[in-house]
Coordinates of C-alpha atoms and ligand atoms in Angstrom, one line a residue:
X9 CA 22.3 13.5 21.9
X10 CA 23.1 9.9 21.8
X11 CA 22.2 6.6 23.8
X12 CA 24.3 4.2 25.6
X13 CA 23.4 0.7 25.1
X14 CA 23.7 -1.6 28.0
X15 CA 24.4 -5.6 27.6
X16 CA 21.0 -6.5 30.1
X17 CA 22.6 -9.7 31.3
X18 CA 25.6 -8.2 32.4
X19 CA 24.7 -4.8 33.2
X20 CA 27.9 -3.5 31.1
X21 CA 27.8 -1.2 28.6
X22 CA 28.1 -2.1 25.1
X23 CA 28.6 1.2 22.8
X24 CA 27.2 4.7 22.1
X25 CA 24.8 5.6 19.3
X26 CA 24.0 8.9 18.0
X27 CA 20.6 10.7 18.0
X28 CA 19.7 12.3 14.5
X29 CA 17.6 15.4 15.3
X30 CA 14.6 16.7 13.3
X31 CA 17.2 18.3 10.6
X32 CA 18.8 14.5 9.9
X33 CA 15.3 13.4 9.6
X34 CA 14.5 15.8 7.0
X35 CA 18.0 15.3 5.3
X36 CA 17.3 11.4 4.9
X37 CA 13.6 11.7 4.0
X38 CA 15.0 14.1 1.1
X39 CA 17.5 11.3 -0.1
X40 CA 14.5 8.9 0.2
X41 CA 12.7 10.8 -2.3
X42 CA 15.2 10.4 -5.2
X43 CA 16.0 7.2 -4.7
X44 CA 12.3 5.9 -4.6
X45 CA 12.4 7.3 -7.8
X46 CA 15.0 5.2 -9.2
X47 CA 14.1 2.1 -7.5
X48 CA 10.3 2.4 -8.9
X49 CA 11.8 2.8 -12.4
X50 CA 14.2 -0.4 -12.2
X51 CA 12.3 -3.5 -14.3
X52 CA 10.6 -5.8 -11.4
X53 CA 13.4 -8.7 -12.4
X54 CA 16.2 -6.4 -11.5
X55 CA 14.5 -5.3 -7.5
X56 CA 13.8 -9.1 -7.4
X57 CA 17.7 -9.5 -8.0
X58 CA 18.8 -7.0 -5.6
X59 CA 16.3 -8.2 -2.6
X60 CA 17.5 -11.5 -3.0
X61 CA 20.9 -10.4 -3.0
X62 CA 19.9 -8.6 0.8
X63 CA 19.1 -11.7 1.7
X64 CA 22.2 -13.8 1.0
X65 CA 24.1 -10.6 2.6
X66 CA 21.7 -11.5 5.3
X67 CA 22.3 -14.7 5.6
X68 CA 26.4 -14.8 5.8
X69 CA 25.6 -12.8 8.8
X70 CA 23.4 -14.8 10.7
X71 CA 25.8 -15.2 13.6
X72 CA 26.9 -11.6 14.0
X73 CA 23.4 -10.1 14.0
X74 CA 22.3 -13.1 16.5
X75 CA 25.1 -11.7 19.0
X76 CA 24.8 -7.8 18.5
X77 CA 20.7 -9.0 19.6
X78 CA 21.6 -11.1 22.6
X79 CA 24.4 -8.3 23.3
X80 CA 21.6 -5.6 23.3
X81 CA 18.4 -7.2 24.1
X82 CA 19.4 -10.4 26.0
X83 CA 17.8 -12.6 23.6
X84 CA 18.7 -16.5 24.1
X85 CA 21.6 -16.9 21.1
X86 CA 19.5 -19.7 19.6
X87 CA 16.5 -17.4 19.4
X88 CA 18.2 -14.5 18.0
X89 CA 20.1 -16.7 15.3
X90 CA 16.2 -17.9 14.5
X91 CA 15.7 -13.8 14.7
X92 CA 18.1 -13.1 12.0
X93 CA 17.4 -16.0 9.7
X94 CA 13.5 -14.9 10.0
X95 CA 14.7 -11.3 8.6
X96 CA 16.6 -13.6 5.8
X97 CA 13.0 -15.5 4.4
X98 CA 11.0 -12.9 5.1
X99 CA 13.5 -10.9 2.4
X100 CA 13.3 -13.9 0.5
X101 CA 9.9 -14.2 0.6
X102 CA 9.0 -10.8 -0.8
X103 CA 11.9 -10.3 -3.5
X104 CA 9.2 -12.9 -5.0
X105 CA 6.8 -9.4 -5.3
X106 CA 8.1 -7.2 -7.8
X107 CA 7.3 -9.5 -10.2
X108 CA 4.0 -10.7 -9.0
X109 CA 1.9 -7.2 -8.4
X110 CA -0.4 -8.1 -10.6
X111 CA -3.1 -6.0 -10.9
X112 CA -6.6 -6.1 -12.9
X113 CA -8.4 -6.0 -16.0
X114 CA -12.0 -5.2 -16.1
X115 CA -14.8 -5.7 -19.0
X116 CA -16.1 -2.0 -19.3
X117 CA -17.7 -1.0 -22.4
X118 CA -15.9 1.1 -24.8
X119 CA -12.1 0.4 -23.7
X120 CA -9.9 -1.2 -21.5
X121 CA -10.1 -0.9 -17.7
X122 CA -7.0 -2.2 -16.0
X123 CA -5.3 -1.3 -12.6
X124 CA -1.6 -0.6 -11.6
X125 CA -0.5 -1.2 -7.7
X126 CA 2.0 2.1 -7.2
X127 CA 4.4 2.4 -4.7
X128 CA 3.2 5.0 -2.0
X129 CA 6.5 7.5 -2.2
X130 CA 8.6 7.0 1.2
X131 CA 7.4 4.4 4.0
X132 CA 8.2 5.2 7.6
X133 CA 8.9 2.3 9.9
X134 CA 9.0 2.6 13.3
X135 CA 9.8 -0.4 15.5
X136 CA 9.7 -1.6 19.1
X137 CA 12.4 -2.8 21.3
X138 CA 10.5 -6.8 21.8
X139 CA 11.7 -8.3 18.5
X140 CA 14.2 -5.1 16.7
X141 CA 15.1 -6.7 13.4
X142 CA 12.4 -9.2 13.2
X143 CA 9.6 -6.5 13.2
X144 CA 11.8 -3.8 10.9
X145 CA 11.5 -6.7 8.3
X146 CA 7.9 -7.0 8.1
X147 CA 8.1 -3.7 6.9
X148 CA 10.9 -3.1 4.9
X149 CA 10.9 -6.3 3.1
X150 CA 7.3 -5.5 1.2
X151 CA 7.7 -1.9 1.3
X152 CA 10.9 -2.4 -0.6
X153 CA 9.7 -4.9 -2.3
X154 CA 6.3 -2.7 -4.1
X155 CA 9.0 0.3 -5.0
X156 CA 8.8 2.0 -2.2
X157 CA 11.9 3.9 0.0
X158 CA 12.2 3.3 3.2
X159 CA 13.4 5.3 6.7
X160 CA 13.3 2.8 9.6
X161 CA 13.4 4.1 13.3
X162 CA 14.7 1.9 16.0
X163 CA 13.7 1.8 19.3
X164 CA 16.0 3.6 21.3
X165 CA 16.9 0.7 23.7
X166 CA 17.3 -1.7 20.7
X167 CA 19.0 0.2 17.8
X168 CA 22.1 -2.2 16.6
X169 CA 20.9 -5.0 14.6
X170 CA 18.9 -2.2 12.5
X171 CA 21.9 0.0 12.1
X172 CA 23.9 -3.7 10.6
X173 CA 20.6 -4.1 8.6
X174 CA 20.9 -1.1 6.8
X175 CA 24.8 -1.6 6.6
X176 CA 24.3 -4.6 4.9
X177 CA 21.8 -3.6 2.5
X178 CA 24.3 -1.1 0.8
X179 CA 26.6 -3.8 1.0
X180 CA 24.0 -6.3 -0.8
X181 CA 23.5 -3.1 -3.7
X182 CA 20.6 -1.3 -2.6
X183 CA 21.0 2.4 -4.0
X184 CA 22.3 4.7 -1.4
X185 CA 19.0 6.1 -0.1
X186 CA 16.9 3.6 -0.6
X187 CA 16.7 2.0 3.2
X188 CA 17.8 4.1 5.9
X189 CA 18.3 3.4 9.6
X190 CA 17.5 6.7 11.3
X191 CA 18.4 6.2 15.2
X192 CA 17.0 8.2 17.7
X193 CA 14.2 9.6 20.1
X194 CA 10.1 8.6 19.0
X195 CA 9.4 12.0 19.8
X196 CA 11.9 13.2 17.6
X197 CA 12.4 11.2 14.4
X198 CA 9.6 8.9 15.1
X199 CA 7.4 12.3 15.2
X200 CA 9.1 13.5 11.9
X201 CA 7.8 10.8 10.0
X202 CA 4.2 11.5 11.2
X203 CA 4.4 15.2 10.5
X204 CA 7.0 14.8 7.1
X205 CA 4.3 15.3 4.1
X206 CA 7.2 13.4 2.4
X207 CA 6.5 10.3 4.4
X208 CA 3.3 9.0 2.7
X209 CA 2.7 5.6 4.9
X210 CA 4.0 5.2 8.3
X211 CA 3.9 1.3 10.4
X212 CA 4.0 1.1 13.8
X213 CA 4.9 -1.4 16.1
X214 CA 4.8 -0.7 19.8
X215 CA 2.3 0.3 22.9
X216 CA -1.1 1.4 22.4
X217 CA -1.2 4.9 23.6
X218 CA 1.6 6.1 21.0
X219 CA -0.2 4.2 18.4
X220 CA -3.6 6.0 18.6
X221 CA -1.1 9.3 18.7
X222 CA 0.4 8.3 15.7
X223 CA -2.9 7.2 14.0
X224 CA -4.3 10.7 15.1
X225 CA -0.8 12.3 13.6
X226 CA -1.5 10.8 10.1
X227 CA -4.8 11.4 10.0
X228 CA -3.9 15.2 9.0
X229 CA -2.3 14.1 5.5
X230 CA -4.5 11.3 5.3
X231 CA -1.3 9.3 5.4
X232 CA -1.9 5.8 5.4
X233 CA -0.9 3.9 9.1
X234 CA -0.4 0.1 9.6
X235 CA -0.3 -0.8 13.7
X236 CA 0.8 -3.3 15.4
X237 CA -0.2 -2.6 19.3
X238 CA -0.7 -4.5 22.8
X239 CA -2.3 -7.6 23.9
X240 CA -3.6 -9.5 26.4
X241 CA -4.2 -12.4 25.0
X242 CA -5.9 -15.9 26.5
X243 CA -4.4 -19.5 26.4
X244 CA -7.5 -21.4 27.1
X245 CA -7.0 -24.9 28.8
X246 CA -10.5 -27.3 27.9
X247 CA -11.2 -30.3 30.3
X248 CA -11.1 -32.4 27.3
X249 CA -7.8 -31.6 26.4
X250 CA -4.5 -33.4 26.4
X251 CA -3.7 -31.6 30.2
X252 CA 0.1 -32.9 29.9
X253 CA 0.9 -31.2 26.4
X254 CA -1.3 -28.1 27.2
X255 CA 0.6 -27.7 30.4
X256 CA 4.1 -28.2 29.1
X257 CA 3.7 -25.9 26.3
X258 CA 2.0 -23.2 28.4
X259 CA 5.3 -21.5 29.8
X260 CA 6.6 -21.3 26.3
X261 CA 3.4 -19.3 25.2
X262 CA 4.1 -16.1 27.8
X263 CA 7.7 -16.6 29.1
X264 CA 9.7 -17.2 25.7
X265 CA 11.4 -13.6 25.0
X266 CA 10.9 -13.4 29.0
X267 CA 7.1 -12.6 28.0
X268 CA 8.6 -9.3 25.8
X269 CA 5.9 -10.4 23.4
X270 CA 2.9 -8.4 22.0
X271 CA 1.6 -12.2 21.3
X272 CA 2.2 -13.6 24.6
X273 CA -0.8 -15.5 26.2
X274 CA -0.6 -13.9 29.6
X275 CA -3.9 -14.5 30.7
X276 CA -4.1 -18.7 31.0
X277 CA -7.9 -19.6 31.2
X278 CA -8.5 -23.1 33.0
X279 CA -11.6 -25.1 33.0
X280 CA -12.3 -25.6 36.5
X281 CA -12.9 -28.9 36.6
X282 CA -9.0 -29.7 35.7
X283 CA -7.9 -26.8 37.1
X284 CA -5.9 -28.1 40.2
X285 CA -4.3 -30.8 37.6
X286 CA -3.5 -28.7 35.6
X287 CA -1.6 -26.6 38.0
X288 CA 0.6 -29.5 39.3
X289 CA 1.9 -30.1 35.9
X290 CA 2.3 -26.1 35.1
X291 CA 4.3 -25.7 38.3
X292 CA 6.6 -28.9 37.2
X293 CA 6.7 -27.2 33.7
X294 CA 7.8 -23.3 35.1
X295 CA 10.5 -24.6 37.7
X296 CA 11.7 -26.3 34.3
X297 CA 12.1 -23.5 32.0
X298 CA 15.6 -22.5 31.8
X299 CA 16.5 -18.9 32.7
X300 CA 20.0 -17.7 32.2
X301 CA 22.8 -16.6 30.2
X302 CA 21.7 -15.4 27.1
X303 CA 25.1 -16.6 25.3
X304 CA 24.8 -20.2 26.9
X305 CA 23.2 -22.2 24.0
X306 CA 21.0 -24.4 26.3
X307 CA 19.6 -21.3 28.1
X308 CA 15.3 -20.8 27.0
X309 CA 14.3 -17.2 28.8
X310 CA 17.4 -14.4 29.0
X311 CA 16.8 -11.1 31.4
X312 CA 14.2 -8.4 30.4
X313 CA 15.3 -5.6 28.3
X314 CA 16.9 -3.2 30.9
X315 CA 17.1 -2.4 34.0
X316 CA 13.5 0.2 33.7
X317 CA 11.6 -2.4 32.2
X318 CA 12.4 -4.5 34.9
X319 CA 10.9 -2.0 37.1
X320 CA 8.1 -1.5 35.3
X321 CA 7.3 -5.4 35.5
X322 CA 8.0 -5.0 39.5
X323 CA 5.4 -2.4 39.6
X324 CA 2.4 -4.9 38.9
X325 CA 3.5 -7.5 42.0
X326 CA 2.1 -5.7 44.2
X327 CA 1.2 -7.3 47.5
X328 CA -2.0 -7.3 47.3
X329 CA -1.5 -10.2 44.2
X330 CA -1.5 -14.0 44.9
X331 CA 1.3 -15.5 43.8
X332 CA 1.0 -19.0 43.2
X333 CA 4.4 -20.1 42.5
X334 CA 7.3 -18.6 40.3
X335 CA 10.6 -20.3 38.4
X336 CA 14.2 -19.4 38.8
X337 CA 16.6 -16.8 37.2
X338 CA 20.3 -15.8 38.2
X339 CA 21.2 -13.5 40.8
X340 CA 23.7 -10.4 40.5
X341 CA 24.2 -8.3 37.7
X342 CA 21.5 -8.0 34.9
X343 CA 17.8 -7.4 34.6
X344 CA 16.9 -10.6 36.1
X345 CA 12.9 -12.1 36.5
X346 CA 11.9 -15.1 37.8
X347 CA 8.6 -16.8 35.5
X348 CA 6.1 -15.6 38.0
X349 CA 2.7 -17.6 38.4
X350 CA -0.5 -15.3 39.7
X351 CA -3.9 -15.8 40.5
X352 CA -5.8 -13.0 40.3
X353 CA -9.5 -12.2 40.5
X354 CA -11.1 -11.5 37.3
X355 CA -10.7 -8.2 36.7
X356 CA -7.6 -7.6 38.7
X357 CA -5.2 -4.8 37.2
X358 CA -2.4 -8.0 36.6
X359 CA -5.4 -9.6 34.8
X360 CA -6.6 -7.1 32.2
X361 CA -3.3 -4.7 31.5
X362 CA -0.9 -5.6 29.5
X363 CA 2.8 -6.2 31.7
X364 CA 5.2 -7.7 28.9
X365 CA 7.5 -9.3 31.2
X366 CA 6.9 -12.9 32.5
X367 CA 4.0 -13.0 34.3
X368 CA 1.2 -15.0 33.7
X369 CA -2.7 -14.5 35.5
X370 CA -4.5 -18.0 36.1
X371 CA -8.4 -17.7 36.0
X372 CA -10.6 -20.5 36.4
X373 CA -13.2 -21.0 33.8
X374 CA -16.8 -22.9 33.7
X375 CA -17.8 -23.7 30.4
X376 CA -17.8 -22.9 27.2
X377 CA -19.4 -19.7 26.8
X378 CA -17.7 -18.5 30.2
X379 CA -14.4 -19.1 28.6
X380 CA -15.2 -16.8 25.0
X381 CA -17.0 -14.0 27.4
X382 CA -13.5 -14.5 29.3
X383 CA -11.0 -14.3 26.6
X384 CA -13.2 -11.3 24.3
X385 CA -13.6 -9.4 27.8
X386 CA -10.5 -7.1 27.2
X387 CA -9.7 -4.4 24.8
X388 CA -7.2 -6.0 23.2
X389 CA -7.4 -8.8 20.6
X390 CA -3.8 -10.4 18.7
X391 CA -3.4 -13.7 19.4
X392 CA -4.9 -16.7 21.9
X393 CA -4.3 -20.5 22.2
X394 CA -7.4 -23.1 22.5
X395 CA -6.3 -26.6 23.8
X396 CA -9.1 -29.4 23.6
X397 CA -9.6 -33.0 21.4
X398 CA -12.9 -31.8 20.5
X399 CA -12.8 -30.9 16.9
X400 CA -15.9 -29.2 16.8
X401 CA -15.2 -26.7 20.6
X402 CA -11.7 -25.7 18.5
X403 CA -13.9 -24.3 15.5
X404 CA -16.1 -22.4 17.8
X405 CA -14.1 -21.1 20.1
X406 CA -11.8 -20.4 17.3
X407 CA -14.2 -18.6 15.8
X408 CA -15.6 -17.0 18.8
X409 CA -12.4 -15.5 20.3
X410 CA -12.0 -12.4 18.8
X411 CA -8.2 -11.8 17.8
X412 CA -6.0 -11.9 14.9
X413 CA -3.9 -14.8 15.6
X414 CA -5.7 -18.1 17.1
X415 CA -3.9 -21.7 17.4
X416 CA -5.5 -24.7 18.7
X417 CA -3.3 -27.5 20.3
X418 CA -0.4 -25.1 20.0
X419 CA 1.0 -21.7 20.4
X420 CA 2.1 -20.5 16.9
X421 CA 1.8 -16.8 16.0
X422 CA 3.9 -15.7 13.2
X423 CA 4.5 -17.4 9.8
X424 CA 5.6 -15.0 7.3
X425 CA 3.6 -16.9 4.6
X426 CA 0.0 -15.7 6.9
X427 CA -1.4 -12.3 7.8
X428 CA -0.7 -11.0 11.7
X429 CA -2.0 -8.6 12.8
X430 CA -4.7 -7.4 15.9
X431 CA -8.4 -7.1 16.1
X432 CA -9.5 -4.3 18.6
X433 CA -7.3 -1.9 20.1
X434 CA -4.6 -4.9 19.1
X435 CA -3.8 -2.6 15.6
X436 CA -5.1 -2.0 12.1
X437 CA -4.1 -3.7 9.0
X438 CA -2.2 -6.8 8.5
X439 CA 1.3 -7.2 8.0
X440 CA 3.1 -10.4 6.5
X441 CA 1.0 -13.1 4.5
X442 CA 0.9 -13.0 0.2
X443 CA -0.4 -9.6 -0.2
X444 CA 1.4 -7.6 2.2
X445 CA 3.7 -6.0 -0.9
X446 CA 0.4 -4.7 -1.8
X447 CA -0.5 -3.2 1.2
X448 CA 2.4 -0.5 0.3
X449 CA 0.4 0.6 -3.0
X450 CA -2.2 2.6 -3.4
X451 CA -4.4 1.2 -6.3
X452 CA -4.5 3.3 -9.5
X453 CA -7.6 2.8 -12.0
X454 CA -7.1 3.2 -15.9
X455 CA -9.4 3.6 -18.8
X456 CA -7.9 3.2 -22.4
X457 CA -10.8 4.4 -24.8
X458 CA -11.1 2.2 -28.0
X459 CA -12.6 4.5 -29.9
Ligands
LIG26 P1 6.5 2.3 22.5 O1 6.9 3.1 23.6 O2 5.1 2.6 21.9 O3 7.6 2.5 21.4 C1 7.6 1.9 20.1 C2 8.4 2.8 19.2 O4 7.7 4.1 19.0 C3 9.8 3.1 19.6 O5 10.6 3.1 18.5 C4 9.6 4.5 20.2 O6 10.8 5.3 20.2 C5 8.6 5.1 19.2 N1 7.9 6.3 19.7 C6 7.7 6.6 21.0 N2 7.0 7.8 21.1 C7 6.7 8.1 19.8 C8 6.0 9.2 19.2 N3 5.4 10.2 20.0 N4 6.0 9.3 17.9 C9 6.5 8.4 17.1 N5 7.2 7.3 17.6 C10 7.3 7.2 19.0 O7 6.5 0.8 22.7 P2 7.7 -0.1 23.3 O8 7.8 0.3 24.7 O9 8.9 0.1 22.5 O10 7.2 -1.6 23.1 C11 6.3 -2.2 23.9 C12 4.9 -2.2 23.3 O11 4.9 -2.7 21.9 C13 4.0 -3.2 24.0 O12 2.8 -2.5 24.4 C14 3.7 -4.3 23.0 O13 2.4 -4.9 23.1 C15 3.8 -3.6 21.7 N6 4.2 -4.5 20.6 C16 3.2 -4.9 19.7 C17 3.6 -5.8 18.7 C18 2.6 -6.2 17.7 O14 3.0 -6.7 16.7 N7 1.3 -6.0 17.9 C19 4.9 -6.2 18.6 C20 5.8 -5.8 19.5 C21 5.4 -4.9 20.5 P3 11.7 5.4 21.5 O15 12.4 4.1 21.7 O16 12.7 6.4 21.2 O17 10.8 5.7 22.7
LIG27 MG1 8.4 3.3 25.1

């Protein structure tokens, strides 16, 4: 079995990868073992070292990674070069770990009470196509980074920066074992993990339904489960608010990535009052986003993914949808989509499901309580953007919205210095932030008796 990558701007193909099968699985799980072994014997200096090394190894190859992405996933060049050099801090970031688990002590009577953070055994990761090696680094880094092995599956569609990843890490001096890119099928290797007694943690990025199949899978070793699902999340626009900035900003917030974004405010929430203002500055803003050649360094939005996720965003412009206006993007080869501007009723299916392409729902708002009611009326809760001047409206709705990942007057989402993660059927747990090395423990409890 194997899987032929096709370049989505082009609509040539790339190369052929190889599908490991339940056996290969197995085989590398078994490596994992003995070298987690090692690796949670080496002093915490020495993984510090090596980790840090990953990164430098990372970072002389910033520019290849960023155009095996933009040749696989038709991500701008300047966004995958940001992509790569992401994957490079985050590393960075967490070789800082080893030597900070720090764990307890406790006044008991009679002794002393202190706690160890151990590494869990061997960590599955299995990733999405969206963001490949951006998303395998949240978990590696950490997981690596506690004493842990890891097997990392790629998404099918997106498989080559991961493969380079790993690649690189033996190259950087990770033992042979250690981190291992495990291409193929989720139902095959991705199910492996789940089902492996071997594999004692798994983190998942992706849709919804395989996540709560995957939580339902671990729950029969009690194996512990990080997700990272779907959202639908609300960029809400205040009267009070600086209408030019929060309008220029807004195609950024659901059409970077071409809206292949788990964090993408799809649903824009307008206070009626400024809504037809608003909307003549939005329009300006979308015909100005620049969609194009992926390789060209001024281009902002490259083509969706491949040609069936193309289809599958197709599938929710129905005819029945109002469109209110929509940007540019090349004809010809390539999984080409225009920015696309609805204006749905409320509960419209292009209103409350999650499309992941670039498509944005418009819904006027009154007030507001009407605009919390709005934004928490979904099941899914990641991220959301408030825009108003009123100091005291950002702290309430802030606090009111509930999701995982709120900016007021701007759109940012992930820092690997803070925790991101989803509220609702968004995910559970938290990944990135200062204690996700410890989420990749399980905390042990010792008693010394003095007497
Ligand atoms: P997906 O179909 O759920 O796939 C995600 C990963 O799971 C892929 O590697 C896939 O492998 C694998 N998989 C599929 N079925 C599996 C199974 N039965 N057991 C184990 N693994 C399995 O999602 P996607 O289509 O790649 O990504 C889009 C979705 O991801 C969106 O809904 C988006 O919201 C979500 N997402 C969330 C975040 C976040 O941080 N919250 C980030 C990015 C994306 P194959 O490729 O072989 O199918
Ligand atoms: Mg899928």
């Amino acid at each position: 079995m194997s899987y032929t990558v096709i370049n989505p701007a082009t609509g040539e193909t790339v190369t052929e990868v190889a599908h490991l099968d339940a056996a290969d699985t197995d085989a590398a799980v078994a490596a994992a073992v003995t070298a987690q072994r090692a690796w949670a014997a080496v002093a915490p200096a020495d993984r510090a070292r090596v980790l840090r090394r990953f990164a430098d190894a990372v970072d002389a190859d910033v520019e290849h990674l960023a155009r095996l992405e933009t040749t696989n996933s038709g991500h701008p060049i300047t966004q995958s070069r940001w992509e790569a050099g992401h994957v490079r801090d985050v590393l960075e970031y967490y070789s800082g770990a080893p030597e900070r688990l720090i764990g307890q002590q406790i006044p008991v009577a009679g002794g002393m009470n202190v706690t160890f953070h151990e590494p869990l055994g061997v960590v599955g990761v299995i990733t999405p196509w969206n963001f490949p090696m951006t998303i395998a680094s949240w978990g590696f880094a950490p997981a690596l980074a506690a004493g842990n092995a890891v097997v990392l599956k790629p998404a099918e569609w997106t498989p080559l920066t991961s493969i380079r990843l790993g690649e690189l890490a033996l190259e950087a001096g990770l033992p042979e074992g250690l981190f291992q890119v495990l291409p193929g099928r989720g139902s095959v290797v991705g199910e492996r993990f789940v089902s492996h007694p071997d594999v004692r943690k798994l983190v998942f990025t992706g849709s919804t339904a395989v996540g709560k199949r995957i939580m339902a899978g671990c729950a029969d070793q009690v194996k512990r489960v990080t997700l990272e699902l779907g959202g639908k999340s609300a960029n809400i626009v205040f009267a009070d608010a600086d209408i030019e900035r929060a309008a220029a900003t807004a195609p950024y917030s659901v059409f970077d990535n071409a809206g292949q974004d788990c964090c993408a405010r799809s649903r824009l929430l307008v206070q009626r009052s400024v809504y037809d203002r608003f909307m003549a500055h939005f329009e300006t803003a979308v015909q100005g986003v620049r969609v194009g050649d992926p390789l060209d360094e001024t281009t902002e939005v490259g083509p969706l993914v491949t040609e069936a996720h193309r289809a599958s965003v197709a599938s929710f412009l129905t005819d029945d949808v109002p469109v209110a206006f929509r940007g540019s993007a090349p004809d010809g080869p390539g999984s080409w989509f225009a920015p696309t501007v609805v204006t749905p009723e409320r509960g419209a299916r292009v209103a409350t499901e999650e499309i992941f392409g670039p498509v944005v729902a418009v819904l006027p708002f009154e007030d507001e309580a009407d605009a919390i009611a709005l934004a928490n009326d979904t099941e899914f809760g990641l991220s959301g953007s408030i825009w108003t001047r009123d100091l005291g409206r950002g702290i309430r709705v802030a606090r009111g919205v509930a999701g995982g990942n709120l900016s007021v007057n701007s759109h940012s989402s992930v820092r690997y210095t803070t925790p991101f993660g989803g509220f609702k059927q968004s995910g559970l747990g938290r990944e990135l932030g200062p204690d996700a090395a410890t989420h990749f423990t399980d905390t042990k409890n010792v008693f010394f008796a003095s007497e």
